[in-house]
CSV table of C-alpha atoms in Angstrom, one decimal:
chain,number,residue,atom,x,y,z
T,1,MET,CA,-0.2,-0.4,0.3
T,2,SER,CA,1.6,3.4,-1.1
T,3,LEU,CA,2.2,5.8,1.8
T,4,VAL,CA,-1.4,8.0,0.7
T,5,GLU,CA,-3.5,5.1,1.5
T,6,LEU,CA,-1.6,4.8,4.5
T,7,ILE,CA,-2.8,8.4,5.2
T,8,ALA,CA,-5.9,8.4,3.8
T,9,GLN,CA,-7.5,4.9,5.8
T,10,ALA,CA,-5.2,6.1,9.0
T,11,ASP,CA,-7.4,7.0,12.2
T,12,GLU,CA,-7.5,9.9,14.4
T,13,ARG,CA,-4.2,9.2,16.8
T,14,GLY,CA,-2.0,7.4,12.4
T,15,LEU,CA,-2.2,10.7,11.6
T,16,ALA,CA,-1.7,12.4,14.9
T,17,ALA,CA,1.0,10.6,15.4
T,18,SER,CA,2.5,10.4,11.7
T,19,GLY,CA,2.3,14.9,11.5
T,20,LEU,CA,4.2,14.1,14.8
T,21,ALA,CA,6.9,11.9,14.2
T,22,CYS,CA,7.8,13.4,10.5
T,23,LEU,CA,8.3,16.9,13.0
T,24,ASP,CA,10.2,14.4,15.1
T,25,ARG,CA,12.3,13.3,12.9
T,26,CYS,CA,13.2,17.1,11.9
T,27,LEU,CA,14.3,18.2,15.3
T,28,PRO,CA,17.4,18.3,14.8
T,29,LEU,CA,16.6,21.7,12.0
T,30,LEU,CA,14.7,23.7,15.1
T,31,GLY,CA,17.7,23.9,16.9
T,32,GLY,CA,15.3,22.0,20.1
T,33,ASP,CA,16.3,18.8,22.6
T,34,ASP,CA,15.1,15.8,21.9
T,35,GLU,CA,12.9,15.1,24.8
T,36,VAL,CA,10.2,18.7,23.7
T,37,LEU,CA,8.2,17.1,22.1
T,38,ARG,CA,8.5,13.7,23.6
T,39,PRO,CA,4.8,14.8,26.0
T,40,LEU,CA,3.1,15.4,23.0
T,41,TRP,CA,3.9,11.4,22.2
T,42,GLY,CA,2.0,10.9,25.8
T,43,THR,CA,-1.1,12.8,24.4
T,44,LEU,CA,-2.0,10.0,21.8
T,45,THR,CA,-2.4,7.3,24.5
T,46,ASP,CA,-5.8,7.2,24.9
T,47,ALA,CA,-7.9,8.7,22.2
T,48,GLY,CA,-9.6,12.1,24.7
T,49,GLY,CA,-6.1,13.5,24.5
T,50,GLY,CA,-7.4,16.4,22.6
T,51,GLY,CA,-6.9,18.7,25.7
T,52,ASP,CA,-3.5,17.3,27.1
T,53,TRP,CA,-2.5,18.2,22.9
T,54,THR,CA,-3.4,21.6,23.4
T,55,GLU,CA,-1.6,22.1,26.0
T,56,ARG,CA,2.1,20.0,25.2
T,57,LEU,CA,1.9,21.5,21.5
T,58,GLU,CA,2.0,24.8,22.6
T,59,GLN,CA,4.8,24.5,25.6
T,60,ALA,CA,6.0,22.1,22.9
T,61,ARG,CA,5.8,25.3,20.2
T,62,GLY,CA,7.3,27.5,22.7
T,63,THR,CA,10.5,25.8,23.3
T,64,LEU,CA,10.9,25.6,19.6
T,65,ASP,CA,11.0,29.1,19.2
T,66,ALA,CA,13.2,29.8,21.9
T,67,ALA,CA,15.8,28.1,21.2
T,68,GLY,CA,15.6,28.3,17.2
T,69,SER,CA,14.5,32.7,17.7
T,70,GLY,CA,19.1,33.0,17.5
T,71,GLU,CA,19.0,32.0,13.9
T,72,ALA,CA,19.2,34.6,11.5
T,73,ALA,CA,18.8,33.2,8.3
T,74,GLU,CA,17.2,29.9,8.1
T,75,ASP,CA,17.9,27.5,4.8
T,76,GLU,CA,14.7,25.9,3.1
T,77,ALA,CA,14.9,23.2,5.5
T,78,ALA,CA,14.8,24.4,8.2
T,79,LEU,CA,11.9,26.5,7.0
T,80,LEU,CA,9.4,23.5,6.2
T,81,ALA,CA,10.6,21.8,9.6
T,82,ARG,CA,9.4,24.6,10.8
T,83,ARG,CA,6.4,25.6,9.3
T,84,MET,CA,5.3,21.9,10.9
T,85,LEU,CA,5.5,22.9,13.6
T,86,ALA,CA,2.9,26.2,13.3
T,87,THR,CA,0.7,24.2,11.1
T,88,ALA,CA,-0.1,21.1,13.7
T,89,PRO,CA,-3.8,22.0,14.7
T,90,ALA,CA,-4.6,23.2,18.2
T,91,ALA,CA,-7.3,20.0,18.1
T,92,ARG,CA,-7.1,17.4,17.3
T,93,ASP,CA,-9.6,16.7,14.7
T,94,ALA,CA,-10.1,14.0,12.9
T,95,ALA,CA,-10.0,16.0,9.6
T,96,GLU,CA,-7.6,19.6,10.5
T,97,VAL,CA,-5.5,15.9,12.0
T,98,ARG,CA,-5.5,14.5,8.2
T,99,VAL,CA,-4.1,17.8,6.5
T,100,TRP,CA,-1.5,18.4,9.2
T,101,ALA,CA,-0.1,15.0,8.9
T,102,ASP,CA,-0.4,15.1,4.8
T,103,ALA,CA,1.4,18.2,5.0
T,104,CYS,CA,4.0,17.0,7.7
T,105,SER,CA,4.7,14.1,5.0
T,106,VAL,CA,6.3,15.9,2.1
T,107,ALA,CA,7.8,18.5,4.1
T,108,SER,CA,9.2,16.0,5.7
T,109,LEU,CA,10.3,14.0,2.2
T,110,GLN,CA,11.1,17.8,1.1
T,111,ILE,CA,13.4,18.4,3.8
T,112,HIS,CA,15.6,14.8,3.6
T,113,ARG,CA,15.4,15.3,-0.2
T,114,LEU,CA,16.8,18.9,-0.2
T,115,LEU,CA,19.7,17.5,3.0
T,116,ASP,CA,21.2,14.0,0.8
T,117,PRO,CA,23.9,15.1,-2.0
T,118,ALA,CA,22.4,12.3,-3.7
T,119,GLU,CA,20.2,13.6,-6.5
T,120,ASP,CA,16.2,12.4,-6.6
T,121,ALA,CA,14.3,14.4,-9.6
T,122,ALA,CA,11.2,13.1,-9.2
T,123,PRO,CA,9.2,14.3,-7.3
T,124,VAL,CA,7.9,13.6,-3.8
T,125,ASP,CA,4.7,13.1,-4.8
T,126,SER,CA,5.1,10.2,-7.1
T,127,ARG,CA,7.2,8.6,-3.9
T,128,ARG,CA,5.0,8.8,-2.0
T,129,GLN,CA,2.6,7.4,-4.2
T,130,GLY,CA,4.9,4.0,-4.9
T,131,ARG,CA,7.2,5.1,-7.7
T,132,THR,CA,10.4,4.6,-5.7
T,133,ASP,CA,12.9,3.7,-8.8
T,134,GLY,CA,16.0,6.4,-8.5
T,135,MET,CA,15.4,7.8,-5.4
T,136,SER,CA,18.2,9.3,-2.9
T,137,PRO,CA,19.1,6.8,-0.3
T,138,LEU,CA,18.1,9.5,2.7
T,139,VAL,CA,14.8,9.9,1.0
T,140,ALA,CA,13.6,6.3,0.2
T,141,ALA,CA,14.8,6.0,4.3
T,142,GLU,CA,12.3,8.6,5.5
T,143,LEU,CA,10.0,6.5,3.1
T,144,ARG,CA,10.5,3.5,4.8
T,145,ARG,CA,10.3,5.7,8.4
T,146,GLN,CA,6.0,6.8,7.3
T,147,VAL,CA,5.3,4.3,5.7
T,148,ALA,CA,6.1,2.3,9.1
T,149,VAL,CA,4.9,4.7,11.6
T,150,LEU,CA,1.8,4.5,10.0
T,151,GLU,CA,1.3,0.3,9.4
T,152,ILE,CA,2.7,-0.1,13.2
T,153,LEU,CA,-0.2,2.4,14.6
T,154,ALA,CA,-3.0,0.6,12.5
T,155,GLY,CA,-1.5,-3.2,13.1
T,156,HIS,CA,-1.2,-2.0,16.8
T,157,GLY,CA,-3.4,1.1,18.3
T,158,PRO,CA,-1.9,2.6,20.4
T,159,ALA,CA,0.6,-0.3,22.1
T,160,GLY,CA,2.8,0.2,19.0
T,161,LEU,CA,2.9,4.0,20.2
T,162,ARG,CA,6.2,2.9,22.0
T,163,GLN,CA,7.4,1.3,18.3
T,164,ALA,CA,6.9,4.2,16.5
T,165,LEU,CA,8.2,7.5,18.6
T,166,GLU,CA,11.9,4.6,18.3
T,167,VAL,CA,11.3,4.5,13.7
T,168,SER,CA,10.9,8.5,15.2
T,169,THR,CA,14.6,8.5,16.8
T,170,GLU,CA,16.2,6.6,15.1
T,171,GLY,CA,15.7,8.8,11.8
T,172,ARG,CA,15.6,11.5,14.1
T,173,ARG,CA,19.6,10.4,14.8
T,174,VAL,CA,19.9,9.9,10.8
T,175,LEU,CA,18.9,13.5,10.0
T,176,ARG,CA,20.7,14.6,12.9
T,177,ALA,CA,24.1,12.7,11.2
T,178,VAL,CA,23.5,14.6,8.1
T,179,VAL,CA,22.7,18.0,9.2
T,180,SER,CA,26.0,18.4,11.5
T,181,ARG,CA,27.9,17.2,8.4
T,182,ARG,CA,26.5,19.4,6.4
T,183,ALA,CA,27.7,22.4,9.5
T,184,ARG,CA,31.2,20.5,9.2
T,185,GLY,CA,31.3,21.0,5.1
T,186,ARG,CA,30.3,25.3,5.4
T,187,VAL,CA,32.7,25.8,7.6
């Protein structure tokens, strides 16, 4: 099943986790601590965690805004990551979360494409629909992680949240290494 199909079939919790996982993997671009989104993950354990979601989202935004406030001009990848955070819905309404999760998926793949030194000329949307020939390694890995998060949650519900978080943490480590290598190359 393609990523687009998985997003279309996901429930509200799966969508929220999918968008959050994309944002979590892109934390190295926001200057945030690895644990800053952990409270948001915690709100996904029960279906009625919407109020907690709102409060914890605002806390994460405040922390990440403060962490990135010292940066002057940001590159396109960091701007895409900031947009993911800024557009996160205040309420975990299924329709709003679906739009956000879909936008996060596209943004995260685009971020990985921007940071991957290998060429990948195909549109991100074609990758999300399953056309993976000639895909750059970093984008391919991000696509696999996005699919894995949605499949885990579809198969295990709330019990799959820990495993989905582990998939996201692995992706964050990879992106942190890419960002670090890129920064060393500019010096």
